Short mmCIF file of C-alpha atoms and ligand atoms in Angstrom, two decimals:
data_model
loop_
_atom_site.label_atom_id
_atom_site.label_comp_id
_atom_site.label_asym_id
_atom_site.label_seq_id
_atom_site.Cartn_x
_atom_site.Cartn_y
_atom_site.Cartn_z
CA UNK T 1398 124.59 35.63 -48.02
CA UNK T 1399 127.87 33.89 -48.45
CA UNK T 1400 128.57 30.16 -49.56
CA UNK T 1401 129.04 28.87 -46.38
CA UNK T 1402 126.15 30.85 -44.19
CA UNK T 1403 123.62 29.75 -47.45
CA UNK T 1404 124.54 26.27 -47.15
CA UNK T 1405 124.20 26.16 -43.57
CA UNK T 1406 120.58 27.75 -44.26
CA UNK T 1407 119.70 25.53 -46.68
CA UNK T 1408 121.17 22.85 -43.86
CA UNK T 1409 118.21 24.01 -41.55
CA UNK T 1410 115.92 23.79 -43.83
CA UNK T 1411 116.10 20.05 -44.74
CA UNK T 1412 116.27 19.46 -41.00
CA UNK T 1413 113.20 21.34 -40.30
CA UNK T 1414 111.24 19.55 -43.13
CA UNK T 1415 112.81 16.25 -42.60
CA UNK T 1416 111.54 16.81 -38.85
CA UNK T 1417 107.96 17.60 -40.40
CA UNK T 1418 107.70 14.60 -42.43
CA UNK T 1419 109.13 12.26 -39.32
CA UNK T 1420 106.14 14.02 -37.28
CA UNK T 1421 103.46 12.91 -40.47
CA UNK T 1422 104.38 9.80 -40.82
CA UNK T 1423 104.89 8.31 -37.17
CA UNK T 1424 102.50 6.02 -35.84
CA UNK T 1425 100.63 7.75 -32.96
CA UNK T 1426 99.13 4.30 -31.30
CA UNK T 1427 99.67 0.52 -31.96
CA UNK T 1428 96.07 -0.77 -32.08
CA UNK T 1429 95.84 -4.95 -31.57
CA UNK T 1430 93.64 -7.58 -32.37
CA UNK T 1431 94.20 -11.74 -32.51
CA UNK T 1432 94.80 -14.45 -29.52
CA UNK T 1433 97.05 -15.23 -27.06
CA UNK T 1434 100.29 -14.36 -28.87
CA UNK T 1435 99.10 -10.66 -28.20
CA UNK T 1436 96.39 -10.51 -25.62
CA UNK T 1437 97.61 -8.55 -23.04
CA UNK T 1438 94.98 -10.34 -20.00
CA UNK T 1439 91.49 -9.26 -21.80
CA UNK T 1440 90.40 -12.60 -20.70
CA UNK T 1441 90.42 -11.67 -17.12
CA UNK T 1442 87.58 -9.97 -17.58
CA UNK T 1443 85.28 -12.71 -19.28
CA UNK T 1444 84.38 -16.25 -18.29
CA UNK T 1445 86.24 -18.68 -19.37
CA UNK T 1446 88.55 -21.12 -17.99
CA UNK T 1447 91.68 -20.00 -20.48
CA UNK T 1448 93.30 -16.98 -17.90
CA UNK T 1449 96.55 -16.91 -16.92
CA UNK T 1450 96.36 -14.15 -14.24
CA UNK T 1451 98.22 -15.82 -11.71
CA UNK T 1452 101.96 -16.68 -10.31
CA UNK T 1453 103.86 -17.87 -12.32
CA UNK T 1454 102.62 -16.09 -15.17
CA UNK T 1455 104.52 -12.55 -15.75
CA UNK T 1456 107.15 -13.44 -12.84
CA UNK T 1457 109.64 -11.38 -14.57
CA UNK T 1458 106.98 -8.91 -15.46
CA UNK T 1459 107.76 -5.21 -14.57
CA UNK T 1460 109.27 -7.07 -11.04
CA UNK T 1461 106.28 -9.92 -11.51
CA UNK T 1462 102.98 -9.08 -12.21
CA UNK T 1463 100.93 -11.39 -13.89
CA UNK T 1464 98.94 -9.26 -16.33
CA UNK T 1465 96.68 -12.03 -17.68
CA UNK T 1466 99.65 -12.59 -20.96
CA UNK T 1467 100.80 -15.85 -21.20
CA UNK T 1468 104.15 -15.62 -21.03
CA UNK T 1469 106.73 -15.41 -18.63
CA UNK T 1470 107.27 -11.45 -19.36
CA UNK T 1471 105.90 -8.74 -22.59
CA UNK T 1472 104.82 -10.23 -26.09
CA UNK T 1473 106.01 -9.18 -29.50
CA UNK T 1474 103.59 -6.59 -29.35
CA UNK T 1475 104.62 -4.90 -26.32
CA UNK T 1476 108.15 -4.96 -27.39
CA UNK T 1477 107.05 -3.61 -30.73
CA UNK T 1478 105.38 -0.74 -28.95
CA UNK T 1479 108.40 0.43 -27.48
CA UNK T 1480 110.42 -0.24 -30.52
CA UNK T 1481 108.20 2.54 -32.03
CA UNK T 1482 109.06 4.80 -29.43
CA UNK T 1483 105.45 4.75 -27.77
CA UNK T 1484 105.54 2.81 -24.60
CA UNK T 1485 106.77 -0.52 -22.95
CA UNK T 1486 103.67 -2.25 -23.07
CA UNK T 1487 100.38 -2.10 -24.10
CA UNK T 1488 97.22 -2.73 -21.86
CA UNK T 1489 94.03 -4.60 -22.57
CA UNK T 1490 91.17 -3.03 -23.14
CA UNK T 1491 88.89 -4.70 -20.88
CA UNK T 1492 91.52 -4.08 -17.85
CA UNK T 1493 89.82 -1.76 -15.30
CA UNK T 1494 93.15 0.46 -14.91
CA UNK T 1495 93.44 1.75 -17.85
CA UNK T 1496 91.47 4.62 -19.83
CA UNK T 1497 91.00 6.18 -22.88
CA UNK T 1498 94.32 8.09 -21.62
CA UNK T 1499 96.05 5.00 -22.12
CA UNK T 1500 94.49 3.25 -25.02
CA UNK T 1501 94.80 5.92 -27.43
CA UNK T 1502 98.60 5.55 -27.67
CA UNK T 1503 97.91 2.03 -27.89
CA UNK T 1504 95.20 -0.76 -26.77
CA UNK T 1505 94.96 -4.33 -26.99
CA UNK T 1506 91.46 -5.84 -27.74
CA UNK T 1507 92.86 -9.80 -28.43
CA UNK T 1508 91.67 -12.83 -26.69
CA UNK T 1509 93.29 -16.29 -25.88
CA UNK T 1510 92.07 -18.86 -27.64
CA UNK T 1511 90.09 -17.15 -30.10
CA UNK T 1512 90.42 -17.41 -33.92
CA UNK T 1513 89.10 -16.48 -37.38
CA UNK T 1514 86.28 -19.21 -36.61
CA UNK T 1515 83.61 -18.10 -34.67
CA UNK T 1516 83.26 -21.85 -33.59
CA UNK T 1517 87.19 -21.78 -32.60
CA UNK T 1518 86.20 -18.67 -30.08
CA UNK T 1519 83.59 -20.70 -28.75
CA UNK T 1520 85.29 -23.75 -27.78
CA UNK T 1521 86.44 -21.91 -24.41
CA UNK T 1522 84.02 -19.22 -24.20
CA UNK T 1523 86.61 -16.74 -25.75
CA UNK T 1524 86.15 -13.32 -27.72
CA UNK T 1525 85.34 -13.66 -31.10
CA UNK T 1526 87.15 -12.06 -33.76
CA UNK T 1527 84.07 -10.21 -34.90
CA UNK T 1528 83.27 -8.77 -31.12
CA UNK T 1529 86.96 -7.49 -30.89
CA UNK T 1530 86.03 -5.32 -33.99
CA UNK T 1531 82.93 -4.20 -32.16
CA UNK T 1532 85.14 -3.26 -28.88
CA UNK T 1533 87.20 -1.18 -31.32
CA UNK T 1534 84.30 0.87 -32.84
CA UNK T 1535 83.59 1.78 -29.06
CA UNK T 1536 87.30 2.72 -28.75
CA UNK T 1537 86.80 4.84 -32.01
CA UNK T 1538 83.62 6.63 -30.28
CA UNK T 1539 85.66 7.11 -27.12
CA UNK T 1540 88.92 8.32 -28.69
CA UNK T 1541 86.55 10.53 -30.71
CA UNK T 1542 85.30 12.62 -27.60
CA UNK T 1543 89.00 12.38 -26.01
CA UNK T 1544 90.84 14.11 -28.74
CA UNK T 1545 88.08 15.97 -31.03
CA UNK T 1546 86.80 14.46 -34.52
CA UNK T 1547 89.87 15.96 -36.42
CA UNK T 1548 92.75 14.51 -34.02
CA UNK T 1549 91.58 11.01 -33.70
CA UNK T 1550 90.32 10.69 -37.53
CA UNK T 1551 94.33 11.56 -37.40
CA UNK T 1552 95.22 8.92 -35.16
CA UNK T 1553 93.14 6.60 -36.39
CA UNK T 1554 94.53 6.55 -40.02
CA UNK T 1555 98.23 6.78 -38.89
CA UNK T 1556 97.71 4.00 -35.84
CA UNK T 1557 99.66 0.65 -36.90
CA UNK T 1558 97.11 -2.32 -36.70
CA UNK T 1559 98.27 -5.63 -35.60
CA UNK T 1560 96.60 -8.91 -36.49
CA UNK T 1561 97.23 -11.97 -35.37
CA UNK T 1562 95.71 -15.23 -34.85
CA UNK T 1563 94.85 -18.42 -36.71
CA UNK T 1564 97.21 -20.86 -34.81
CA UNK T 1565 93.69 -21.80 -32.27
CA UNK T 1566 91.70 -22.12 -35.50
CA UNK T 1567 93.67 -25.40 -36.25
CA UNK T 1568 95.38 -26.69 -32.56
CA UNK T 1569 92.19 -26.05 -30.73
CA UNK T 1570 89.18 -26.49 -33.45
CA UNK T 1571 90.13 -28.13 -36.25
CA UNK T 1572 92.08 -31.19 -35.66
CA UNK T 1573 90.74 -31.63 -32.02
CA UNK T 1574 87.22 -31.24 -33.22
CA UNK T 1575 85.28 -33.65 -35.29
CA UNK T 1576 82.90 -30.95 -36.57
CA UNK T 1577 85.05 -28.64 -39.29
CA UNK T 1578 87.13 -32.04 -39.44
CA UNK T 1579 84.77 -33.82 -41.05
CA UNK T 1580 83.09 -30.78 -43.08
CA UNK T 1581 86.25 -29.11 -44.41
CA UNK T 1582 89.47 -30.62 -46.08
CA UNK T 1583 92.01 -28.61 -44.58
CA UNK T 1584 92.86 -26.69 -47.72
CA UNK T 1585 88.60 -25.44 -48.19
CA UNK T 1586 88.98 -24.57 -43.75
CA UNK T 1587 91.98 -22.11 -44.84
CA UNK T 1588 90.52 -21.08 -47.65
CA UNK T 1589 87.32 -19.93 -44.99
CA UNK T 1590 89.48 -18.63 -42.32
CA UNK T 1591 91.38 -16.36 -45.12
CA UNK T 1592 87.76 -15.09 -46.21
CA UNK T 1593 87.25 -14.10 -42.51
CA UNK T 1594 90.94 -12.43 -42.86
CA UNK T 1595 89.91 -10.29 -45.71
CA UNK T 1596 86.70 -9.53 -44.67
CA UNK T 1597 88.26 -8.28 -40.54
CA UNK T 1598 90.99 -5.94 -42.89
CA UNK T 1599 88.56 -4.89 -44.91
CA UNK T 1600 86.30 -3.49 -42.50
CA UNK T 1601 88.59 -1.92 -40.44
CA UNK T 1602 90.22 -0.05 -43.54
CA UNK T 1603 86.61 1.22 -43.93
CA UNK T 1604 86.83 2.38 -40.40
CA UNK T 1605 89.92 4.40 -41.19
CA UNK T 1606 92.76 1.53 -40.88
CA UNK T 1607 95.53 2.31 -43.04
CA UNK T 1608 99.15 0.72 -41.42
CA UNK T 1609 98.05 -2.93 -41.22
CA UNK T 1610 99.91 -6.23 -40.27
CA UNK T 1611 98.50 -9.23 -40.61
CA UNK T 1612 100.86 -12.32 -38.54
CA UNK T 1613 101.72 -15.50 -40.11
CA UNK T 1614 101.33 -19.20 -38.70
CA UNK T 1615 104.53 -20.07 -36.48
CA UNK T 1616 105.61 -23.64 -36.77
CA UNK T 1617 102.75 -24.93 -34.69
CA UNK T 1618 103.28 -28.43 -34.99
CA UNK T 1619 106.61 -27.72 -32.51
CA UNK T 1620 104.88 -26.14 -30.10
CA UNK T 1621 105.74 -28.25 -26.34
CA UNK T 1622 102.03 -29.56 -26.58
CA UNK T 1623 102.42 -31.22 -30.31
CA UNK T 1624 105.37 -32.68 -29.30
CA UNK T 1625 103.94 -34.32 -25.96
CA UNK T 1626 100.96 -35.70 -28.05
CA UNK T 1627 103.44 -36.77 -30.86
CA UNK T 1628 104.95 -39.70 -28.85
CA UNK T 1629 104.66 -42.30 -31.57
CA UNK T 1630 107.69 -40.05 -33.19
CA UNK T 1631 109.59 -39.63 -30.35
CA UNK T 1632 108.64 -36.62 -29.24
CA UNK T 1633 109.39 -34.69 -32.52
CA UNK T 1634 107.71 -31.49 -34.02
CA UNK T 1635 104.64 -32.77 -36.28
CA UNK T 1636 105.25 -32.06 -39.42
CA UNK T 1637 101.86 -31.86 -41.01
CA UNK T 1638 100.94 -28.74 -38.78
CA UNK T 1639 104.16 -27.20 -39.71
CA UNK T 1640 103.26 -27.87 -43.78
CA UNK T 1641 99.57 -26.29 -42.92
CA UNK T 1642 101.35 -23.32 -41.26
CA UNK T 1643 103.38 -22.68 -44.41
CA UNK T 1644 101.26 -23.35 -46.93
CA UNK T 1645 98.89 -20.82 -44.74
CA UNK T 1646 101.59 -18.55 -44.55
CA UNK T 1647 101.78 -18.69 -48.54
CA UNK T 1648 98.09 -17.98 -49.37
CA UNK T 1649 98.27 -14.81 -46.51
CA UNK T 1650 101.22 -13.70 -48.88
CA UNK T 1651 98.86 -13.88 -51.71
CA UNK T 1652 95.89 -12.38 -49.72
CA UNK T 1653 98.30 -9.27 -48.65
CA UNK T 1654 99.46 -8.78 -52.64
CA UNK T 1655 95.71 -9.02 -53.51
CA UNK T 1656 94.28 -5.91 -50.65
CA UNK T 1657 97.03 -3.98 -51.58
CA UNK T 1658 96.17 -3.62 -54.92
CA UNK T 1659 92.41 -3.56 -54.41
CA UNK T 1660 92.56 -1.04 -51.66
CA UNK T 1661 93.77 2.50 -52.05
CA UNK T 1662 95.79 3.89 -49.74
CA UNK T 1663 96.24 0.90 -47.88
CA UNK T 1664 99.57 0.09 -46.27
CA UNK T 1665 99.00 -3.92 -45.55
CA UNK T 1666 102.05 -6.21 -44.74
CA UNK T 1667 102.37 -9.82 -43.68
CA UNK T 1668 104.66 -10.61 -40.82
CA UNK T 1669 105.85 -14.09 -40.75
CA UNK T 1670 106.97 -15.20 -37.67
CA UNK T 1671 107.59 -18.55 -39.15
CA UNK T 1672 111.43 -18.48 -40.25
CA UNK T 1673 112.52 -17.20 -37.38
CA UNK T 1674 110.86 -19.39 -35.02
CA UNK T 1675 112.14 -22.14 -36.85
CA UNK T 1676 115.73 -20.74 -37.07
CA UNK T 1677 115.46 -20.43 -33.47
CA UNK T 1678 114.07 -24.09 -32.68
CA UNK T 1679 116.45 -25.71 -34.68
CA UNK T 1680 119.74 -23.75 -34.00
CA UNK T 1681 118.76 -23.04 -29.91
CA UNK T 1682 121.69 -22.89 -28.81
CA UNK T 1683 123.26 -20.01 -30.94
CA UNK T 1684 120.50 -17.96 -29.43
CA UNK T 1685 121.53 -18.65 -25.88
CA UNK T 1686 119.23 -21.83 -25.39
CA UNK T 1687 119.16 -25.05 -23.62
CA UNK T 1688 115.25 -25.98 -23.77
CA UNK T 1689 113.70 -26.34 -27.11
CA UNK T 1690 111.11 -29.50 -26.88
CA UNK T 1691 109.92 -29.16 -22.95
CA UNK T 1692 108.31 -25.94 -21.67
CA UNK T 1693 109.59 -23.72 -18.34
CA UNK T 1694 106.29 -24.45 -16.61
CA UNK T 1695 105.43 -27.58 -14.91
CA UNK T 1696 107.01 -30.75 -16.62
CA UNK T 1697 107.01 -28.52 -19.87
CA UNK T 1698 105.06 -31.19 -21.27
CA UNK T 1699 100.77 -30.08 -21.39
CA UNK T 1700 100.99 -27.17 -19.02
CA UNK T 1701 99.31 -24.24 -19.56
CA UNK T 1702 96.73 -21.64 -17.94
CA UNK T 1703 95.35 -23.28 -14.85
CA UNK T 1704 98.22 -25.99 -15.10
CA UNK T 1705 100.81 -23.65 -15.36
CA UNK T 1706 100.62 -22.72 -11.40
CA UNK T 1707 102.70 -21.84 -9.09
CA UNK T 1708 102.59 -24.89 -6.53
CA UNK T 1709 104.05 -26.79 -9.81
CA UNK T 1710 107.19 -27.96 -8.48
CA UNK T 1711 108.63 -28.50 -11.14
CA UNK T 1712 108.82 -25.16 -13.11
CA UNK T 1713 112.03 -23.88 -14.01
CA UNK T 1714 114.46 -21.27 -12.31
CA UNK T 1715 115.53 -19.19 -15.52
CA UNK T 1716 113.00 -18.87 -18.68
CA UNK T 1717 115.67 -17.07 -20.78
CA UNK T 1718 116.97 -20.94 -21.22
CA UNK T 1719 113.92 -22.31 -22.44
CA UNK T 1720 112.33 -21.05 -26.03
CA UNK T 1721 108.72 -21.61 -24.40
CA UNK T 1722 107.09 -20.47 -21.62
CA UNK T 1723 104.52 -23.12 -20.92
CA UNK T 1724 103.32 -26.18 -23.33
CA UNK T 1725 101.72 -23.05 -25.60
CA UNK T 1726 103.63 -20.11 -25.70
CA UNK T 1727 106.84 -18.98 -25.77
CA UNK T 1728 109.04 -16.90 -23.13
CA UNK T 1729 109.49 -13.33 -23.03
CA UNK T 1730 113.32 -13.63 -24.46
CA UNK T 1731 111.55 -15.54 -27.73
CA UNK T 1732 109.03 -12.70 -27.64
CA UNK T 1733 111.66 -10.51 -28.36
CA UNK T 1734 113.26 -12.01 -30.86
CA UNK T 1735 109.98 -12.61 -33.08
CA UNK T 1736 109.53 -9.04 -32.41
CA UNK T 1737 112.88 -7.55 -33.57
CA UNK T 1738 112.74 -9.69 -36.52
CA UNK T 1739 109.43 -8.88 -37.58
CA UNK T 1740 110.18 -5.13 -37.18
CA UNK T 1741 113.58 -5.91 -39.65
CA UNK T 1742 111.31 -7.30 -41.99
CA UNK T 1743 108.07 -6.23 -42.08
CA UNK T 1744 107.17 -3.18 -39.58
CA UNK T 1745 110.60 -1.26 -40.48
CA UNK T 1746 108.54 0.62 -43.43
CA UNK T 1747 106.58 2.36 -40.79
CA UNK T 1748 108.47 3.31 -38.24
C1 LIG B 439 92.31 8.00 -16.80
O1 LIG B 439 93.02 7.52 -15.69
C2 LIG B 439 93.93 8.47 -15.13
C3 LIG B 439 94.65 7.80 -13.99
O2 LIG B 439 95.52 6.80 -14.50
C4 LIG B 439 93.14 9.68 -14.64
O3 LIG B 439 94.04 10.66 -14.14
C5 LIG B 439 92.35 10.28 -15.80
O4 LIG B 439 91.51 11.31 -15.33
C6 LIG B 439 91.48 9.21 -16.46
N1 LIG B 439 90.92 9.78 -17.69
C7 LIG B 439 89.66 9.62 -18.06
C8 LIG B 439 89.29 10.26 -19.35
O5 LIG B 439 88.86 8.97 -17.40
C1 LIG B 440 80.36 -14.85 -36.64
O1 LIG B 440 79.31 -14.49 -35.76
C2 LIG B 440 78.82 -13.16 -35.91
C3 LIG B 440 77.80 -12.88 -34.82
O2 LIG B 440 76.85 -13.86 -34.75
C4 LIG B 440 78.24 -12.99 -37.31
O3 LIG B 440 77.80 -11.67 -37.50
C5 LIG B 440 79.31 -13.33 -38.34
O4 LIG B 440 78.75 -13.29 -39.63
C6 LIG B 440 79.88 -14.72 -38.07
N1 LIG B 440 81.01 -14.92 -38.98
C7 LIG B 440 81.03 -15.90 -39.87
C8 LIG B 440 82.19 -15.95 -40.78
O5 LIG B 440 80.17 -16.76 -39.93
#
């Protein structure tokens, strides 16, 4: 063999095992768990009051379908998925439509308005955290007679799992509630909801998790809501849910360090959608913004779910100028910006 036809060999060789290791290491399914940020209309399916499966929701989903997300159009989570080359969204798990077809490529088992609490997830009759996990054990048993016992133990320990919750824990239990309120100091409640934390990624890494991310607090205390309820500051973010959220954000740092180095093999990250969300609130208009404090639905004031209708006459003509979507949750274009930079940062090592 001469120089030149060895080196080309040598050429396809690299390729071929370069291929290999890019088929080893890519994540077969996106696998969910956590609240409203990424439930993807679970909460269709079970009584409660918090649904958003109705105009306006999703009007500039896939030509306007609203899917039971609350948002205007796909979460992080569904813009993740297709970042990863897998698909463009991913369904719920209680959603009638779908199949084991479906879900093991990706499956969303989250719930709005649940949290690490079990008394957060019963405040509106929500999915607990701990039932999701039970939902995915079925999914395991399912995906097990789909693909055969050696292809989904496969799956299941290459699958990325997404966490993400906590925000309800505080905005919906804890400082609207008198009961943790007067029990807990707010450092001893985060303390308990990061005990929760470790315990949920512990037991799924016994199930066969590997790829985790766990989701930061966003700045909750500028969500439209706060604000509105904030009028004795004129309307300005609160600044004590903001400290929680970052302090929270801190101790989830600590928590990830910690798992990694207590749990072989495991791949755990934190992604902190809390810089960026803040970049973007206070510097709107470099990202293409004219709406920061008021939400697209309604007055933007205390809209969402059954508020956040369509007879609303009020609701605004293009969401991509507004950062949130109702008083709650951001748009779709905001969605896509926590996602990208939570890929850059965090999800980049697996993809
Ligand atoms: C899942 O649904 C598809 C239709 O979307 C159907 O063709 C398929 O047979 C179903 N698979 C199972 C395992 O039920
Ligand atoms: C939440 O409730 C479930 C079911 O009752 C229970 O098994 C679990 O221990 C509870 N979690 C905590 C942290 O109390």
């Amino acid at each position: 063999m001469g120089y030149k036809a060895m080196s080309c060999f040598f050429l396809v060789i690299v390729h071929i095992l370069l291929q290999t290791s890019c088929i080893c290491s890519k994540v077969p399914a996106i696998i969910v768990f956590g609240d409203s940020t990424v439930d993807a209309g679970n909460n269709n399916h079970i009584s409660t009051i918090l649904k958003s499966n109705f105009a306006p929701y999703g009007r500039d989903f896939g030509g306007g379908k609203a899917t039971g997300r609350f948002s205007n159009g796909r979460l992080p989570t569904d813009f993740i998925s297709e970042a990863f080359g897998i698909k463009p969204f991913i369904p719920a798990y209680l959603d009638q439509d779908y199949n084991i077809t479906h879900f093991s490529t990706g499956v969303s088992f989250a719930s709005a308005g649940t949290g690490y609490d079990n008394a957060t997830s019963d405040v509106l009759s929500v999915i607990p955290l701990w039932k999701e996990l039970e939902y995915y054990k079925e999914f395991q048993r399912d995906l097990r007679s789909y693909l055969g016992l050696d292809r989904a133990n496969q799956v299941v320990g290459e699958s990325l799992y997404l966490i993400s919750a906590g925000t309800n824990d505080f905005l919906e239990n804890y400082y609207v509630l008198p009961k943790r309120f007067s029990e807990y100091s707010v450092e001893d409640y985060q303390k308990i909801l990061l005990g929760i934390a470790e315990d949920f990624i512990s037991v799924l890494y016994q199930l066969g998790a590997r790829k985790i991310s766990i989701t930061g607090l966003p700045p909750m205390g500028c969500l439209p809501l706060e604000r509105a309820m904030n009028i004795i500051h004129g309307g300005d973010c609160v600044e004590e849910y903001n400290n929680v959220a970052k302090d929270f954000n801190e101790k989830l740092h600590s928590l990830v360090a910690n798992l990694n180095h207590k749990l072989a093999g495991i791949r755990l990250v934190l992604s902190n959608p809390y810089n960026i969300l803040w970049n973007v609130i206070q510097n709107s208009d470099s990202f293409g913004f004219d709406h920061v404090a008021t939400a697209c639905c309604g007055t933007g004031l205390f809209e969402m779910s059954y508020l956040c209708e369509k007879i609303n006459p009020f609701t605004c003509w293009d969401a991509n100028k507004y950062v949130f979507w109702d008083s709650f949750h951001p748009t779709e274009k905001t969605n896509n910006i926590i996602a990208n930079d939570v890929i850059k940062n965090s999800l980049a090592e697996f993809l």
